[in-house]
PDB file of C-alpha atoms in Angstrom:
ATOM      1  CA  ARG A   1      -9.153  -4.363  18.932  1.00  0.00           C
ATOM      2  CA  ARG A   2      -6.069  -2.286  18.307  1.00  0.00           C
ATOM      3  CA  ARG A   3      -6.120   0.057  15.313  1.00  0.00           C
ATOM      4  CA  PRO A   4      -3.134   1.639  13.568  1.00  0.00           C
ATOM      5  CA  LYS A   5      -2.338   5.218  14.540  1.00  0.00           C
ATOM      6  CA  ALA A   6      -4.010   7.841  12.393  1.00  0.00           C
ATOM      7  CA  ALA A   7      -2.123   8.131   9.166  1.00  0.00           C
ATOM      8  CA  ALA A   8      -1.448  11.469   7.536  1.00  0.00           C
ATOM      9  CA  PRO A   9      -2.537  11.773   3.913  1.00  0.00           C
ATOM     10  CA  PRO A  10       0.161  10.955   1.353  1.00  0.00           C
ATOM     11  CA  SER A  11       1.967  14.065   0.218  1.00  0.00           C
ATOM     12  CA  ASP A  12       4.186  15.483  -2.484  1.00  0.00           C
ATOM     13  CA  GLY A  13       7.852  15.878  -1.703  1.00  0.00           C
ATOM     14  CA  LEU A  14      11.235  14.375  -1.050  1.00  0.00           C
ATOM     15  CA  GLU A  15      11.535  11.214   1.010  1.00  0.00           C
ATOM     16  CA  GLN A  16      13.678  11.180   4.108  1.00  0.00           C
ATOM     17  CA  SER A  17      17.122   9.622   3.895  1.00  0.00           C
ATOM     18  CA  HIS A  18      17.503   6.419   5.902  1.00  0.00           C
ATOM     19  CA  GLU A  19      21.137   5.468   5.558  1.00  0.00           C
ATOM     20  CA  GLY A  20      21.724   1.864   6.490  1.00  0.00           C
ATOM     21  CA  GLN A  21      17.993   1.058   6.505  1.00  0.00           C
ATOM     22  CA  GLN A  22      17.336   0.516   2.810  1.00  0.00           C
ATOM     23  CA  SER A  23      17.046  -2.917   1.275  1.00  0.00           C
ATOM     24  CA  PRO A  24      20.261  -4.219  -0.387  1.00  0.00           C
ATOM     25  CA  ALA A  25      18.826  -3.779  -3.893  1.00  0.00           C
ATOM     26  CA  HIS A  26      18.487  -0.043  -3.294  1.00  0.00           C
ATOM     27  CA  LEU A  27      21.531   0.809  -1.195  1.00  0.00           C
ATOM     28  CA  ASN A  28      22.702   3.326  -3.776  1.00  0.00           C
ATOM     29  CA  ALA A  29      19.245   4.765  -4.357  1.00  0.00           C
ATOM     30  CA  GLY A  30      18.616   8.093  -2.747  1.00  0.00           C
ATOM     31  CA  PRO A  31      15.388   9.610  -1.542  1.00  0.00           C
ATOM     32  CA  ARG A  32      12.701   9.977  -4.190  1.00  0.00           C
ATOM     33  CA  THR A  33      10.554  13.016  -4.929  1.00  0.00           C
ATOM     34  CA  TRP A  34       6.899  12.043  -5.168  1.00  0.00           C
ATOM     35  CA  ARG A  35       4.415  14.152  -7.141  1.00  0.00           C
ATOM     36  CA  ARG A  36       0.656  13.765  -7.256  1.00  0.00           C
ATOM     37  CA  VAL A  37      -0.360  13.234 -10.875  1.00  0.00           C
ATOM     38  CA  GLY A  38      -4.034  12.333 -10.634  1.00  0.00           C
ATOM     39  CA  SER A  39      -6.435   9.907  -9.052  1.00  0.00           C
ATOM     40  CA  LEU A  40      -8.009   6.534  -9.689  1.00  0.00           C
ATOM     41  CA  GLY A  41     -11.411   5.742  -8.217  1.00  0.00           C
ATOM     42  CA  GLY A  42     -11.093   8.504  -5.645  1.00  0.00           C
ATOM     43  CA  VAL A  43      -7.565   7.474  -4.575  1.00  0.00           C
ATOM     44  CA  ALA A  44      -4.648   9.810  -5.328  1.00  0.00           C
ATOM     45  CA  ILE A  45      -1.880   8.692  -7.682  1.00  0.00           C
ATOM     46  CA  PHE A  46       1.731   9.671  -6.998  1.00  0.00           C
ATOM     47  CA  THR A  47       4.750   9.024  -9.199  1.00  0.00           C
ATOM     48  CA  VAL A  48       8.457   9.647  -8.885  1.00  0.00           C
ATOM     49  CA  ASP A  49       9.233  13.121 -10.237  1.00  0.00           C
ATOM     50  CA  GLY A  50       5.729  13.309 -11.720  1.00  0.00           C
ATOM     51  CA  GLN A  51       6.449  10.738 -14.420  1.00  0.00           C
ATOM     52  CA  PRO A  52       3.374   9.403 -16.219  1.00  0.00           C
ATOM     53  CA  PRO A  53       1.874   6.373 -14.468  1.00  0.00           C
ATOM     54  CA  PRO A  54       1.208   3.135 -16.346  1.00  0.00           C
ATOM     55  CA  HIS A  55      -2.247   2.506 -17.764  1.00  0.00           C
ATOM     56  CA  VAL A  56      -3.939  -0.034 -15.517  1.00  0.00           C
ATOM     57  CA  PRO A  57      -7.481  -1.341 -15.177  1.00  0.00           C
ATOM     58  CA  SER A  58      -9.571   0.228 -12.454  1.00  0.00           C
ATOM     59  CA  PRO A  59      -9.408  -1.936  -9.330  1.00  0.00           C
ATOM     60  CA  ASP A  60     -12.512  -3.067  -7.462  1.00  0.00           C
ATOM     61  CA  MET A  61     -12.804   0.035  -5.284  1.00  0.00           C
ATOM     62  CA  ASN A  62     -15.529  -1.462  -3.075  1.00  0.00           C
ATOM     63  CA  VAL A  63     -13.186  -4.264  -2.022  1.00  0.00           C
ATOM     64  CA  LEU A  64     -10.306  -1.857  -1.519  1.00  0.00           C
ATOM     65  CA  TRP A  65     -12.517   0.497   0.506  1.00  0.00           C
ATOM     66  CA  HIS A  66     -13.599  -2.421   2.693  1.00  0.00           C
ATOM     67  CA  VAL A  67      -9.989  -3.518   3.296  1.00  0.00           C
ATOM     68  CA  CYS A  68      -9.002   0.045   4.189  1.00  0.00           C
ATOM     69  CA  SER A  69     -11.925   0.361   6.602  1.00  0.00           C
ATOM     70  CA  VAL A  70     -10.878  -2.821   8.434  1.00  0.00           C
ATOM     71  CA  PHE A  71      -7.406  -1.278   8.824  1.00  0.00           C
ATOM     72  CA  GLY A  72      -9.051   1.906  10.132  1.00  0.00           C
ATOM     73  CA  LEU A  73      -7.976   3.884   7.064  1.00  0.00           C
ATOM     74  CA  THR A  74      -9.763   6.018   4.482  1.00  0.00           C
ATOM     75  CA  PHE A  75      -9.032   6.664   0.827  1.00  0.00           C
ATOM     76  CA  GLY A  76      -7.606  10.020   1.900  1.00  0.00           C
ATOM     77  CA  GLN A  77      -4.884   8.261   3.905  1.00  0.00           C
ATOM     78  CA  ILE A  78      -3.632   5.945   1.162  1.00  0.00           C
ATOM     79  CA  ALA A  79      -2.589   6.457  -2.443  1.00  0.00           C
ATOM     80  CA  PHE A  80      -1.532   4.511  -5.492  1.00  0.00           C
ATOM     81  CA  ALA A  81       2.064   5.095  -6.515  1.00  0.00           C
ATOM     82  CA  TYR A  82       4.425   4.277  -9.350  1.00  0.00           C
ATOM     83  CA  ASP A  83       8.217   4.151  -9.391  1.00  0.00           C
ATOM     84  CA  PRO A  84       9.556   3.233 -12.855  1.00  0.00           C
ATOM     85  CA  SER A  85      12.739   1.816 -11.265  1.00  0.00           C
ATOM     86  CA  GLY A  86      10.696  -0.979  -9.699  1.00  0.00           C
ATOM     87  CA  ARG A  87      11.668   0.053  -6.175  1.00  0.00           C
ATOM     88  CA  CYS A  88       9.100  -0.616  -3.450  1.00  0.00           C
ATOM     89  CA  VAL A  89       6.736   2.367  -3.323  1.00  0.00           C
ATOM     90  CA  CYS A  90       5.559   1.923   0.260  1.00  0.00           C
ATOM     91  CA  GLU A  91       8.844   2.385   2.121  1.00  0.00           C
ATOM     92  CA  GLU A  92       7.735   5.728   3.616  1.00  0.00           C
ATOM     93  CA  GLN A  93       4.080   6.420   2.847  1.00  0.00           C
ATOM     94  CA  LEU A  94       0.889   4.385   2.678  1.00  0.00           C
ATOM     95  CA  PHE A  95       1.266   3.803  -1.041  1.00  0.00           C
ATOM     96  CA  LEU A  96      -0.119   0.858  -2.988  1.00  0.00           C
ATOM     97  CA  ASP A  97       1.905  -0.032  -6.077  1.00  0.00           C
ATOM     98  CA  MET A  98      -0.003   0.714  -9.275  1.00  0.00           C
ATOM     99  CA  THR A  99       1.850  -2.062 -11.087  1.00  0.00           C
ATOM    100  CA  ARG A 100       0.122  -4.569  -8.758  1.00  0.00           C
ATOM    101  CA  ILE A 101      -3.389  -3.574  -9.876  1.00  0.00           C
ATOM    102  CA  PRO A 102      -3.365  -5.922 -12.927  1.00  0.00           C
ATOM    103  CA  ARG A 103      -2.413  -8.811 -10.604  1.00  0.00           C
ATOM    104  CA  ALA A 104      -5.383  -8.035  -8.353  1.00  0.00           C
ATOM    105  CA  ALA A 105      -7.611  -8.043 -11.443  1.00  0.00           C
ATOM    106  CA  GLN A 106      -6.495 -11.622 -12.155  1.00  0.00           C
ATOM    107  CA  CYS A 107      -7.754 -12.882  -8.801  1.00  0.00           C
ATOM    108  CA  PHE A 108     -10.586 -15.368  -9.264  1.00  0.00           C
ATOM    109  CA  SER A 109     -13.010 -14.301  -6.506  1.00  0.00           C
ATOM    110  CA  PRO A 110     -13.919 -11.295  -4.348  1.00  0.00           C
ATOM    111  CA  GLU A 111     -12.291 -13.097  -1.400  1.00  0.00           C
ATOM    112  CA  SER A 112      -9.022 -13.510  -3.266  1.00  0.00           C
ATOM    113  CA  VAL A 113      -9.098  -9.833  -4.301  1.00  0.00           C
ATOM    114  CA  ALA A 114      -9.695  -8.884  -0.655  1.00  0.00           C
ATOM    115  CA  THR A 115      -6.826 -11.144   0.441  1.00  0.00           C
ATOM    116  CA  PHE A 116      -4.557  -9.581  -2.179  1.00  0.00           C
ATOM    117  CA  TRP A 117      -5.271  -5.998  -1.071  1.00  0.00           C
ATOM    118  CA  THR A 118      -5.062  -6.977   2.603  1.00  0.00           C
ATOM    119  CA  SER A 119      -1.528  -8.243   2.015  1.00  0.00           C
ATOM    120  CA  GLU A 120      -0.542  -5.187  -0.029  1.00  0.00           C
ATOM    121  CA  LEU A 121      -1.898  -2.745   2.544  1.00  0.00           C
ATOM    122  CA  ALA A 122      -0.360  -4.744   5.398  1.00  0.00           C
ATOM    123  CA  LEU A 123       3.040  -4.341   3.710  1.00  0.00           C
ATOM    124  CA  ALA A 124       2.627  -0.554   3.552  1.00  0.00           C
ATOM    125  CA  VAL A 125       1.481  -0.396   7.182  1.00  0.00           C
ATOM    126  CA  ALA A 126       4.356  -2.676   8.241  1.00  0.00           C
ATOM    127  CA  HIS A 127       6.875  -0.364   6.524  1.00  0.00           C
ATOM    128  CA  LYS A 128       5.406   2.580   8.464  1.00  0.00           C
ATOM    129  CA  GLY A 129       6.207   0.716  11.663  1.00  0.00           C
ATOM    130  CA  THR A 130       9.579  -0.782  10.793  1.00  0.00           C
ATOM    131  CA  GLY A 131      11.143   1.689   8.343  1.00  0.00           C
ATOM    132  CA  PRO A 132      12.196   1.315   4.709  1.00  0.00           C
ATOM    133  CA  ALA A 133      14.384  -1.797   5.084  1.00  0.00           C
ATOM    134  CA  THR A 134      13.127  -5.071   3.665  1.00  0.00           C
ATOM    135  CA  ASP A 135      14.304  -7.367   6.431  1.00  0.00           C
ATOM    136  CA  GLU A 136      13.152 -10.051   8.855  1.00  0.00           C
ATOM    137  CA  ARG A 137      11.409  -7.525  11.088  1.00  0.00           C
ATOM    138  CA  LEU A 138       9.340  -6.224   8.162  1.00  0.00           C
ATOM    139  CA  VAL A 139       8.377  -9.770   7.180  1.00  0.00           C
ATOM    140  CA  GLN A 140       7.367 -10.567  10.758  1.00  0.00           C
ATOM    141  CA  VAL A 141       5.199  -7.455  11.163  1.00  0.00           C
ATOM    142  CA  HIS A 142       3.633  -7.980   7.726  1.00  0.00           C
ATOM    143  CA  THR A 143       2.772 -11.587   8.549  1.00  0.00           C
ATOM    144  CA  GLU A 144       1.262 -10.612  11.893  1.00  0.00           C
ATOM    145  CA  LEU A 145      -0.837  -7.839  10.322  1.00  0.00           C
ATOM    146  CA  VAL A 146      -2.198 -10.192   7.663  1.00  0.00           C
ATOM    147  CA  ALA A 147      -2.965 -12.852  10.280  1.00  0.00           C
ATOM    148  CA  TYR A 148      -4.742 -10.300  12.460  1.00  0.00           C
ATOM    149  CA  MET A 149      -6.660  -8.370   9.789  1.00  0.00           C
ATOM    150  CA  LEU A 150      -7.554 -10.978   7.150  1.00  0.00           C
ATOM    151  CA  PRO A 151     -10.232 -12.797   9.188  1.00  0.00           C
ATOM    152  CA  SER A 152     -12.083  -9.484   9.744  1.00  0.00           C
ATOM    153  CA  VAL A 153     -11.738  -8.561   6.086  1.00  0.00           C
ATOM    154  CA  LEU A 154     -13.124 -11.904   4.910  1.00  0.00           C
ATOM    155  CA  GLN A 155     -15.809 -12.180   7.584  1.00  0.00           C
ATOM    156  CA  ASN A 156     -17.335  -8.849   6.631  1.00  0.00           C
ATOM    157  CA  GLN A 157     -16.618  -9.021   2.881  1.00  0.00           C
ATOM    158  CA  GLY A 158     -19.513  -7.516   0.937  1.00  0.00           C
ATOM    159  CA  ARG A 159     -21.327  -6.118   3.991  1.00  0.00           C
ATOM    160  CA  THR A 160     -19.605  -2.745   3.948  1.00  0.00           C
ATOM    161  CA  GLN A 161     -19.927  -0.260   1.094  1.00  0.00           C
ATOM    162  CA  PRO A 162     -18.383   3.212   0.724  1.00  0.00           C
TER     163      PRO A 162
END
């Protein structure tokens, strides 16, 4: 089974500039400066320029931990992030969008929560491999990651605890 390369922990600082690789909605958007502003359930929170993050319910950290472990990641290698402009937060780092946490809370079963976080984390991992552009290549890699990882996530759901 092939695992993703070891991911460095998310960090404060200015994103790299990727001219010609950004999605059309953000062609005029420059690199963002991320600042760590806290943590949620043991996972760091980063926001653009240190702006206050939205208030969100605490996600099911056991499910999220399990999903991360299937991807070969730890809580130290991912983070929650918030960009008030609505721009995708995972273009450069393994960030999970804080604004998606309420949607995960609306899922009707532990399996649907696990599926939700598998898809979200697969998007961040896919961006690490394809760059910041939202294009056909990103969609393809994301789809393949979900197809590859989701059976393991669901098969072992509830057996692994932090």
